[in-house]
Coordinates of C-alpha atoms in Angstrom, one line a residue:
M1 CA 196.2 288.8 -47.3
E2 CA 194.8 287.9 -43.6
L3 CA 197.7 286.0 -41.3
S4 CA 196.7 282.8 -39.4
P5 CA 197.9 282.8 -35.9
T6 CA 197.7 279.3 -35.4
Y7 CA 200.6 276.6 -35.2
V8 CA 201.9 274.7 -38.1
D9 CA 205.2 272.7 -39.4
A10 CA 207.1 273.9 -40.4
D11 CA 211.0 273.1 -41.3
A12 CA 212.3 276.5 -39.3
D13 CA 210.9 279.5 -37.6
V14 CA 211.9 281.8 -40.4
L15 CA 213.3 281.5 -44.0
I16 CA 216.0 283.9 -45.0
V17 CA 216.7 284.3 -49.4
G18 CA 220.4 286.1 -49.4
A19 CA 223.3 285.2 -47.0
G20 CA 224.9 289.1 -47.7
P21 CA 225.8 291.2 -44.8
V22 CA 221.9 291.9 -44.1
G23 CA 220.3 288.5 -44.1
M24 CA 223.5 287.5 -41.8
T25 CA 223.0 290.1 -39.2
A26 CA 219.1 289.2 -39.6
A27 CA 219.5 285.5 -38.9
L28 CA 221.8 286.5 -36.0
L29 CA 219.8 289.0 -34.2
L30 CA 217.3 286.3 -35.0
A31 CA 219.1 283.0 -33.1
R32 CA 219.9 285.3 -31.2
R33 CA 216.0 285.1 -29.8
G34 CA 215.3 281.9 -29.8
S35 CA 214.4 281.4 -33.5
S36 CA 215.1 278.2 -36.3
V37 CA 216.6 280.3 -39.2
I38 CA 217.3 278.5 -42.5
V39 CA 219.2 280.8 -44.7
L40 CA 219.6 280.5 -48.3
E41 CA 222.3 282.1 -50.7
Q42 CA 222.5 281.4 -54.4
H43 CA 225.7 281.8 -54.2
G44 CA 228.9 279.1 -53.6
G45 CA 230.2 281.1 -50.5
P46 CA 230.7 284.9 -49.5
S47 CA 231.2 287.5 -51.7
A48 CA 234.7 288.1 -52.8
E49 CA 233.8 292.0 -53.7
P50 CA 233.8 295.0 -51.4
K51 CA 230.1 296.5 -52.0
A52 CA 229.6 298.1 -48.9
I53 CA 232.4 300.1 -47.6
S54 CA 231.1 301.9 -44.0
L55 CA 229.0 301.1 -40.9
D56 CA 227.8 303.4 -38.9
D57 CA 227.3 303.4 -35.2
E58 CA 223.9 302.4 -35.3
S59 CA 224.5 299.2 -36.9
L60 CA 227.8 298.5 -34.3
R61 CA 225.3 299.3 -31.8
T62 CA 223.2 296.5 -33.2
Y63 CA 226.3 294.3 -33.8
Q64 CA 226.1 294.0 -30.3
S65 CA 222.6 293.1 -29.8
A66 CA 223.7 290.1 -32.0
G67 CA 226.5 289.5 -29.9
A68 CA 228.9 290.3 -32.3
V69 CA 230.1 293.7 -32.7
D70 CA 233.8 292.6 -30.8
R71 CA 234.1 289.7 -33.9
V72 CA 232.9 293.2 -36.4
L73 CA 235.2 296.0 -35.2
S74 CA 238.2 293.6 -35.7
I75 CA 237.4 294.5 -39.3
V76 CA 236.7 298.5 -39.2
V77 CA 238.5 301.7 -39.2
P78 CA 237.0 303.3 -36.0
G79 CA 236.0 306.5 -38.2
T80 CA 235.4 309.8 -37.6
G81 CA 233.3 310.8 -40.6
T82 CA 233.2 312.8 -43.8
R83 CA 235.2 315.5 -44.4
Y84 CA 233.8 317.9 -47.3
Y85 CA 235.9 319.8 -50.0
G86 CA 234.4 323.1 -52.0
A87 CA 235.0 323.1 -55.8
D88 CA 238.6 325.1 -55.0
D89 CA 239.2 321.5 -53.1
V90 CA 239.3 323.9 -50.0
E91 CA 238.4 321.8 -46.9
L92 CA 234.9 323.1 -46.5
F93 CA 234.1 321.2 -43.0
H94 CA 234.3 318.0 -41.2
A95 CA 230.7 316.0 -41.1
S96 CA 231.4 314.0 -37.3
G97 CA 227.5 313.1 -36.7
P98 CA 225.9 314.9 -33.1
E99 CA 227.4 313.7 -29.9
P100 CA 230.8 311.8 -30.3
Y101 CA 229.7 308.1 -28.5
R102 CA 226.7 308.4 -28.3
L103 CA 225.5 305.3 -29.0
G104 CA 228.4 303.5 -27.8
H105 CA 229.9 302.9 -30.8
P106 CA 232.8 305.1 -33.9
F107 CA 230.3 306.8 -35.0
K108 CA 230.9 306.1 -39.2
N109 CA 233.5 303.3 -39.7
P110 CA 235.3 301.9 -43.1
F111 CA 235.5 298.5 -43.9
A112 CA 235.6 295.6 -46.6
Q113 CA 232.4 293.8 -47.2
P114 CA 234.8 290.6 -47.8
D115 CA 235.9 290.4 -44.2
L116 CA 232.5 291.6 -43.0
E117 CA 231.1 288.2 -44.5
Q118 CA 233.7 286.2 -43.8
V119 CA 232.7 287.2 -40.4
L120 CA 229.6 286.5 -39.8
R121 CA 229.5 283.4 -42.0
R122 CA 232.0 282.1 -39.3
L123 CA 229.1 283.5 -36.3
L124 CA 226.1 281.6 -38.0
L125 CA 228.5 278.4 -38.4
D126 CA 228.5 278.1 -34.7
E127 CA 225.0 279.1 -34.2
A128 CA 222.6 275.8 -33.7
L129 CA 219.8 277.7 -34.8
V130 CA 220.6 278.6 -37.8
D131 CA 221.3 276.4 -41.3
L132 CA 223.6 278.3 -43.4
R133 CA 222.8 276.7 -47.1
Y134 CA 225.0 278.0 -50.2
G135 CA 223.9 277.4 -53.9
S136 CA 220.3 277.2 -52.8
R137 CA 218.5 279.1 -55.3
V138 CA 215.3 280.1 -54.7
T139 CA 212.9 279.1 -57.6
G140 CA 209.5 279.4 -56.8
V141 CA 207.6 281.0 -53.6
T142 CA 204.0 280.4 -52.9
N143 CA 202.6 282.9 -49.5
R144 CA 199.9 281.6 -47.3
G145 CA 198.0 282.5 -44.7
D146 CA 199.7 280.1 -42.4
A147 CA 203.5 279.4 -43.7
V148 CA 205.9 280.0 -46.6
T149 CA 207.3 277.9 -48.7
V150 CA 210.1 277.8 -51.2
D151 CA 211.1 275.7 -54.1
V152 CA 215.3 275.3 -54.0
R153 CA 217.1 274.2 -56.4
S154 CA 220.6 273.2 -55.2
A155 CA 223.9 274.2 -57.0
E156 CA 224.1 269.8 -58.2
G157 CA 220.3 270.4 -59.7
A158 CA 218.5 268.8 -57.3
S159 CA 215.2 270.7 -56.6
T160 CA 213.3 271.0 -52.8
A161 CA 210.8 272.9 -50.7
V162 CA 211.7 274.3 -47.7
R163 CA 208.8 275.6 -45.1
G164 CA 209.0 278.8 -42.9
R165 CA 206.2 280.5 -40.6
F166 CA 208.4 283.4 -42.1
L167 CA 210.2 284.8 -45.2
I168 CA 212.9 287.2 -45.4
G169 CA 213.8 288.9 -49.1
A170 CA 217.0 289.5 -48.2
D171 CA 218.8 289.2 -51.7
G172 CA 219.3 292.5 -53.2
G173 CA 218.7 295.1 -55.7
R174 CA 217.8 291.9 -58.0
S175 CA 215.3 290.2 -55.5
S176 CA 214.1 287.1 -56.8
V177 CA 212.6 287.4 -53.4
R178 CA 210.2 290.4 -54.5
E179 CA 209.3 289.3 -57.7
A180 CA 208.1 286.3 -56.9
L181 CA 205.6 288.2 -54.4
G182 CA 205.1 290.3 -57.4
I183 CA 206.3 294.0 -55.5
T184 CA 207.1 296.7 -57.5
M185 CA 209.4 299.6 -57.0
S186 CA 208.8 303.4 -57.6
G187 CA 212.1 306.1 -58.1
R188 CA 214.5 306.5 -60.7
S189 CA 218.2 305.5 -61.5
D190 CA 220.2 308.3 -62.4
E191 CA 222.0 309.1 -65.5
A192 CA 225.2 309.7 -64.7
A193 CA 228.2 307.1 -64.4
W194 CA 230.4 306.9 -61.7
L195 CA 233.4 304.5 -62.2
V196 CA 234.3 302.7 -58.7
V197 CA 237.1 301.6 -58.0
D198 CA 238.6 299.4 -54.8
T199 CA 242.7 299.5 -54.4
L200 CA 245.1 297.6 -52.7
E201 CA 248.7 299.0 -51.6
D202 CA 247.0 302.3 -50.8
W203 CA 249.2 304.9 -49.0
H204 CA 245.6 306.4 -47.4
D205 CA 245.2 306.5 -43.6
E206 CA 242.8 309.1 -43.0
R207 CA 239.8 307.7 -40.5
Y208 CA 237.6 309.7 -42.3
G209 CA 236.2 309.4 -45.8
M210 CA 236.5 312.3 -48.2
H211 CA 233.6 314.4 -50.3
H212 CA 235.4 316.2 -53.3
G213 CA 233.1 318.3 -54.5
D214 CA 234.9 319.6 -58.0
P215 CA 232.7 320.3 -60.9
D216 CA 234.9 319.2 -63.4
R217 CA 235.4 315.6 -61.5
P218 CA 233.2 315.4 -58.3
H219 CA 235.2 312.1 -56.4
V220 CA 235.0 310.3 -53.7
I221 CA 237.3 308.8 -51.8
V222 CA 237.1 306.5 -48.4
P223 CA 240.3 304.8 -47.1
G224 CA 240.0 301.4 -45.6
L225 CA 241.9 298.9 -43.3
N226 CA 245.3 297.7 -44.2
G227 CA 246.6 299.6 -47.7
R228 CA 242.6 299.1 -48.9
C229 CA 241.0 302.3 -50.3
R230 CA 238.2 303.4 -52.6
Y231 CA 237.4 305.7 -55.1
E232 CA 234.7 307.0 -56.9
F233 CA 234.5 309.3 -60.1
L234 CA 232.0 310.7 -61.9
L235 CA 232.6 310.2 -65.3
H236 CA 232.2 312.2 -68.4
P237 CA 230.3 311.2 -72.1
G238 CA 232.3 308.9 -73.8
E239 CA 234.1 307.7 -70.8
G240 CA 232.2 304.3 -69.4
G241 CA 228.5 303.5 -69.2
A242 CA 227.0 301.1 -66.2
G243 CA 228.5 297.7 -67.2
D244 CA 231.4 298.4 -68.8
T245 CA 234.6 296.7 -68.0
P246 CA 236.7 300.1 -67.1
P247 CA 240.0 300.1 -69.0
L248 CA 243.3 300.7 -67.1
D249 CA 244.1 303.4 -68.6
L250 CA 241.1 305.5 -67.1
M251 CA 241.7 304.1 -63.6
R252 CA 245.1 305.4 -63.7
R253 CA 244.7 308.9 -65.1
L254 CA 242.1 309.3 -62.8
V255 CA 243.6 308.6 -59.8
A256 CA 247.0 309.7 -60.8
P257 CA 246.8 312.7 -58.4
Y258 CA 246.8 310.8 -55.4
R259 CA 248.8 307.3 -56.2
P260 CA 250.3 305.2 -58.8
L261 CA 248.0 302.4 -59.8
D262 CA 249.1 298.9 -61.1
A263 CA 246.7 296.4 -62.3
G264 CA 247.5 294.1 -59.6
Q265 CA 246.5 296.7 -57.1
I266 CA 243.3 296.8 -58.6
E267 CA 240.8 294.4 -55.9
R268 CA 237.8 295.5 -58.3
A269 CA 236.5 298.0 -60.6
V270 CA 232.9 299.0 -61.8
I271 CA 231.1 301.7 -63.5
Y272 CA 227.8 302.3 -62.0
R273 CA 224.8 303.9 -62.9
F274 CA 222.7 304.5 -59.2
N275 CA 219.4 304.2 -58.1
A276 CA 217.5 305.6 -56.2
L277 CA 214.4 303.6 -55.6
N278 CA 211.6 302.4 -52.6
T279 CA 209.4 299.4 -53.0
D280 CA 206.2 299.7 -53.2
E281 CA 205.0 297.0 -50.8
W282 CA 207.4 296.0 -47.6
S283 CA 205.8 293.0 -46.7
R284 CA 203.2 290.4 -48.7
G285 CA 201.7 287.8 -46.3
R286 CA 204.3 286.3 -44.1
A287 CA 207.0 287.7 -46.6
F288 CA 209.2 290.6 -45.5
L289 CA 211.6 292.2 -48.0
V290 CA 215.1 294.3 -46.2
G291 CA 218.3 296.2 -47.5
D292 CA 218.3 296.3 -51.1
A293 CA 215.8 294.2 -51.8
A294 CA 213.2 296.5 -50.2
H295 CA 215.2 299.8 -50.9
M296 CA 218.3 301.4 -53.2
M297 CA 219.7 304.3 -53.0
P298 CA 223.0 306.4 -54.1
P299 CA 226.7 306.3 -51.9
F300 CA 226.7 309.9 -50.7
A301 CA 225.6 309.2 -47.4
G302 CA 226.3 305.8 -46.5
Q303 CA 222.9 304.8 -45.7
G304 CA 222.9 301.8 -48.4
L305 CA 224.1 299.2 -45.8
N306 CA 223.2 300.5 -42.5
S307 CA 219.5 301.0 -43.2
G308 CA 219.4 297.8 -44.1
I309 CA 220.6 296.8 -40.7
R310 CA 218.0 299.2 -39.7
D311 CA 215.4 296.9 -41.2
V312 CA 216.6 294.2 -39.3
A313 CA 217.2 295.2 -36.4
N314 CA 213.2 296.8 -36.4
L315 CA 212.1 293.3 -37.8
T316 CA 213.7 290.6 -36.2
W317 CA 212.8 291.4 -32.7
K318 CA 209.1 291.8 -33.6
L319 CA 209.5 288.0 -36.2
A320 CA 210.7 286.3 -33.0
A321 CA 208.8 287.4 -30.8
V322 CA 205.7 286.3 -32.5
C323 CA 207.5 283.0 -33.0
A324 CA 207.6 283.2 -29.4
G325 CA 204.4 283.6 -28.9
H326 CA 204.3 287.3 -26.9
L327 CA 203.2 289.5 -29.8
A328 CA 200.3 289.4 -31.5
I329 CA 201.1 288.4 -35.2
D330 CA 199.4 291.2 -36.4
W331 CA 201.6 293.9 -35.6
L332 CA 203.9 292.8 -38.0
V333 CA 202.8 295.6 -40.4
S334 CA 204.6 298.4 -37.7
Y335 CA 207.7 296.9 -39.5
E336 CA 206.7 298.8 -42.7
T337 CA 205.2 301.5 -40.5
E338 CA 207.9 302.3 -39.2
R339 CA 210.6 302.0 -41.5
R340 CA 209.0 303.6 -44.9
D341 CA 209.3 307.5 -44.3
H342 CA 212.6 307.6 -42.9
V343 CA 213.8 305.5 -46.3
A344 CA 212.3 307.5 -48.1
A345 CA 214.0 310.9 -46.6
T346 CA 217.4 309.1 -46.1
I347 CA 217.2 308.1 -50.2
R348 CA 216.1 311.9 -50.7
L349 CA 218.9 313.0 -48.5
S350 CA 221.4 311.1 -50.3
E351 CA 220.1 311.7 -53.8
N352 CA 220.5 315.5 -53.0
L353 CA 224.1 314.9 -51.4
G354 CA 224.8 313.9 -55.1
R355 CA 223.2 316.4 -56.5
F356 CA 224.4 319.6 -54.9
V357 CA 227.9 318.4 -53.3
M358 CA 228.6 316.4 -56.0
T359 CA 227.7 318.8 -58.8
T360 CA 229.0 319.8 -62.5
S361 CA 227.9 323.4 -62.7
R362 CA 230.8 325.6 -61.8
E363 CA 227.9 328.5 -60.7
L364 CA 226.4 326.0 -58.9
A365 CA 229.3 324.6 -56.7
E366 CA 230.6 328.0 -56.1
R367 CA 227.3 329.4 -54.5
R368 CA 227.2 325.6 -53.0
D369 CA 230.7 326.7 -50.9
R370 CA 229.4 330.5 -50.4
V371 CA 226.5 329.6 -48.5
I372 CA 228.5 326.7 -46.4
R373 CA 231.2 328.8 -45.5
C374 CA 228.8 331.3 -44.5
A375 CA 226.7 329.0 -42.1
L376 CA 229.5 328.2 -40.5
E377 CA 230.5 331.2 -39.0
T378 CA 227.4 331.2 -36.8
P379 CA 227.0 328.5 -34.2
D380 CA 224.0 327.1 -35.4
G381 CA 225.3 326.5 -38.8
R382 CA 228.3 325.5 -37.8
R383 CA 226.4 322.1 -35.8
Y384 CA 224.0 321.6 -38.9
F385 CA 226.8 320.5 -41.0
E386 CA 229.4 319.1 -38.6
Q387 CA 226.8 317.9 -36.3
M388 CA 225.4 316.3 -39.8
Q389 CA 221.8 317.5 -38.2
Y390 CA 220.7 317.4 -41.9
R391 CA 220.3 313.2 -41.8
P392 CA 216.7 312.4 -40.8
R393 CA 216.2 311.4 -37.6
V394 CA 214.8 308.0 -36.7
R395 CA 211.4 309.1 -35.3
A396 CA 208.6 306.5 -35.8
T397 CA 205.4 308.6 -35.2
D398 CA 203.1 305.2 -35.5
G399 CA 203.4 301.9 -34.8
L400 CA 204.5 300.0 -32.0
V401 CA 204.7 303.4 -30.2
V402 CA 202.1 304.9 -27.9
P403 CA 202.4 308.9 -29.2
N404 CA 201.7 311.4 -26.2
G405 CA 203.1 314.4 -26.8
S406 CA 206.6 313.3 -25.9
D407 CA 209.6 314.7 -28.4
V408 CA 211.8 311.5 -27.4
V409 CA 208.7 308.6 -27.8
G410 CA 209.5 306.7 -31.2
T411 CA 213.1 307.9 -31.5
T412 CA 215.9 305.8 -30.2
I413 CA 217.9 305.8 -26.4
A414 CA 221.5 306.4 -25.9
Q415 CA 223.5 304.2 -24.9
P416 CA 225.6 305.8 -22.2
R417 CA 228.0 303.6 -19.8
V418 CA 226.2 302.8 -17.0
F419 CA 227.8 301.6 -13.3
D420 CA 225.2 298.4 -12.6
T421 CA 224.1 297.6 -9.4
R422 CA 223.4 294.3 -9.9
T423 CA 226.7 293.0 -11.0
H424 CA 228.8 296.2 -9.3
K425 CA 230.6 296.9 -12.6
P426 CA 230.2 299.6 -15.2
R427 CA 228.9 298.0 -18.5
M428 CA 227.5 299.6 -21.6
L429 CA 222.9 300.3 -20.8
D430 CA 222.4 298.1 -23.8
D431 CA 224.4 295.0 -21.8
V432 CA 222.7 295.9 -18.9
I433 CA 219.1 296.2 -20.5
G434 CA 219.3 292.6 -22.3
D435 CA 217.3 291.5 -25.2
G436 CA 214.1 292.4 -24.5
W437 CA 212.2 295.3 -23.2
A438 CA 213.1 297.5 -20.1
V439 CA 210.9 299.6 -18.7
I440 CA 212.8 303.3 -17.1
G441 CA 212.0 305.3 -13.8
V442 CA 213.9 308.3 -13.3
G443 CA 213.9 310.0 -10.2
V444 CA 210.4 308.0 -9.5
S445 CA 209.2 306.6 -5.5
R446 CA 207.9 303.4 -4.5
D447 CA 204.6 303.6 -5.6
G448 CA 205.9 304.8 -9.1
W449 CA 207.2 301.4 -9.3
N450 CA 204.4 299.1 -8.2
D451 CA 201.6 301.4 -10.4
A452 CA 204.3 300.9 -13.5
S453 CA 203.6 297.2 -13.2
A454 CA 200.6 297.0 -15.2
V455 CA 203.3 297.8 -18.4
V456 CA 206.4 295.9 -16.8
N457 CA 203.7 292.4 -16.6
P458 CA 202.8 292.2 -20.5
T459 CA 206.0 293.2 -22.0
R460 CA 208.1 291.3 -19.2
A461 CA 210.3 294.3 -19.2
I462 CA 213.5 294.2 -16.7
R463 CA 213.3 297.6 -14.6
L464 CA 215.2 299.9 -14.2
H465 CA 216.0 303.1 -11.8
V466 CA 218.0 305.8 -13.1
P467 CA 218.1 308.3 -9.1
V468 CA 218.2 312.3 -10.2
G469 CA 221.5 313.6 -8.3
D470 CA 224.0 311.9 -7.1
H471 CA 222.4 309.5 -5.0
L472 CA 221.9 305.3 -4.3
P473 CA 218.8 305.0 -3.3
S474 CA 217.2 301.3 -1.7
T475 CA 216.3 299.1 -4.9
L476 CA 212.4 300.4 -5.7
G477 CA 209.9 297.7 -6.7
G478 CA 212.8 295.6 -8.1
A479 CA 214.1 297.9 -9.9
I480 CA 218.6 298.0 -11.2
V481 CA 219.5 301.1 -10.0
L482 CA 221.9 302.4 -12.7
L483 CA 224.1 305.2 -11.6
D484 CA 226.1 307.5 -14.0
L485 CA 229.5 307.4 -14.5
D486 CA 230.8 309.9 -17.2
G487 CA 227.7 312.3 -17.6
G488 CA 226.2 310.7 -20.2
L489 CA 223.4 308.6 -18.4
N490 CA 222.7 312.2 -16.4
R491 CA 222.8 314.0 -19.9
E492 CA 220.0 311.3 -21.4
F493 CA 217.2 311.0 -18.6
Q494 CA 218.3 314.1 -15.8
E495 CA 215.2 315.8 -18.0
R496 CA 212.6 313.2 -18.0
A497 CA 212.5 313.5 -13.5
G498 CA 209.0 311.9 -12.7
T499 CA 208.8 310.6 -15.6
F500 CA 208.9 306.3 -17.1
L501 CA 210.3 305.3 -20.1
L502 CA 209.2 301.8 -22.2
V503 CA 212.2 300.8 -24.0
R504 CA 211.6 298.1 -26.7
P505 CA 214.3 295.6 -27.6
D506 CA 215.5 297.4 -30.8
R507 CA 216.2 300.8 -28.3
M508 CA 213.5 302.7 -29.7
I509 CA 211.4 304.3 -26.8
A510 CA 207.2 302.5 -27.3
A511 CA 206.5 305.3 -24.4
E512 CA 206.9 308.1 -21.6
W513 CA 204.8 308.8 -19.3
P514 CA 204.5 310.6 -15.6
A515 CA 204.8 308.1 -12.2
G516 CA 201.0 307.3 -11.4
R517 CA 199.8 306.7 -15.2
S518 CA 200.9 303.9 -16.0
A519 CA 197.2 302.2 -16.3
E520 CA 196.5 303.8 -19.7
V521 CA 199.7 303.2 -21.2
A522 CA 199.6 299.6 -20.1
T523 CA 195.8 299.8 -22.0
T524 CA 197.4 300.3 -25.5
V525 CA 200.5 298.1 -24.8
A526 CA 198.3 295.3 -23.4
G527 CA 196.8 295.2 -26.9
W528 CA 200.0 294.9 -29.1
F529 CA 200.3 290.8 -27.1
D530 CA 196.5 289.7 -27.5
Q531 CA 195.6 287.0 -30.3
A532 CA 199.3 285.6 -30.1
E533 CA 200.7 283.3 -32.3
I534 CA 200.7 279.5 -31.4
T535 CA 204.5 278.5 -32.5
G536 CA 205.2 275.2 -31.2
P537 CA 204.8 272.1 -28.4
G538 CA 205.4 273.4 -25.3
R539 CA 205.0 277.2 -25.6
R540 CA 202.0 279.2 -23.7
T541 CA 200.1 281.4 -26.0
N542 CA 196.7 282.9 -26.5
R543 CA 194.9 282.0 -29.6
S544 CA 193.2 283.9 -31.9
D545 CA 190.0 282.0 -33.4
R546 CA 190.8 283.6 -36.9
E547 CA 191.0 281.4 -39.4
G548 CA 194.1 282.2 -42.3
D549 CA 193.4 282.9 -46.3
V550 CA 194.9 279.6 -47.7
N551 CA 194.6 281.5 -51.0
A552 CA 198.1 280.5 -52.0
I553 CA 200.5 283.3 -54.0
T554 CA 202.3 281.6 -56.8
A555 CA 204.1 284.3 -58.3
Y556 CA 207.1 283.1 -59.2
S557 CA 208.8 280.4 -61.7
A558 CA 212.6 280.4 -62.5
A559 CA 213.3 279.9 -65.9
A560 CA 215.5 277.2 -64.4
K561 CA 212.7 274.3 -63.2

């Protein structure tokens, strides 16, 4: 479907279906960038179920960009990673990530989803650009070239229609938006059943998760805040199936090696079969899928919710830029281009961890342990496991990037603590950059900065200058000079001396080029901002002559109608 870039009247810039953590995070990010949002949630309030339990440093960085990180940090355990145990229940290794604090936040952080939802809800209720509507069930979607209309039924039975310029489906694995759009998913469901028990008044106080590779009973333990703890056990045949209500005596028996358990100490208990699914289309027309609506994965890599937050970090700045008339609407296709492969690789990692770390074959488990212990005796092997180099790296090779052989283009920039010579204060790098684009020059000259205006101007980027060595140059070309405080800025940039980096609002490096070669990059970048959408009165934009596809897609009608 061709998207019309012309202005249309709408109730909000973006409609979001689903007020779980991913949907509410999307709303905060959009509002932060000036887009109006209506969030529709079929339930009457935030979930009380502790489903997701781990936020990584990338997600915390996203909450920083949403202005929410201080509130979110108040409900997490600042974690140190995951400890893996072998078939003999002896520690194999502690995986704590690549470089401590590289992104400016603790690496892997247990939390309780009800706490997070309450934090996000309070933030949204204070946000003037967000209309949060609980008790609003989506019963139909009409997706046109110029807008999306959502039919909604309230808890009282009243039917209304809400119109937005764009729609985000963040409504989970049984997504009504995905069904409405007629989008299918591919992958498989695991045949094994797992018991998941969230307990209270637990004695575990570790700041790391524990994966026990006991082939007789693989299991996972994740301590949380204030006495919360999650236990996950692989069930044997006959002990229960997906959807069954787990009996108390089974739960008591499985957690007995770690604690006694009373019924009143069980916050949640379910039996799951884990899915490994990826949507066949991430968008259709002006509607986009995020989080579990777009992909589902086993929990063993702790990346389910974090992948959803990566989705909205990638998508929302682009939607906001289109709504503001800054980004050409055609480039919204880059959301799928940039996210699909990484999600597919993360799903494979989650499956492999479940298959090998949680194997029920004693022969395979013992061979696994021998191989790992042998690898840990070498520096490369120790780095591979302890720094989790087996985790797929975020890397975009197509989309809103300018590939030129650089090893950093399409990757995420670090967030060192820097001295900002504009404010004369130590600050986190993202706080210096703000919500928009940045051009970072590393040890470049005044002439180089003048030449870089060809890239700065179309992106409206902030100019940041990183000197090489212990020098404090005068302001160059209006750039803010950043100084290293603890080695982090130098580690990130010293090898790029004489070059410029173009950094997107989601902190991905879109381009790298040598000083004096800005015109070549500017030619590509300028194309991203041609034919920007007209989204409202008083917004100065370019207008395309193309007509939108007015063929409606009305793909879903709920039985409740």
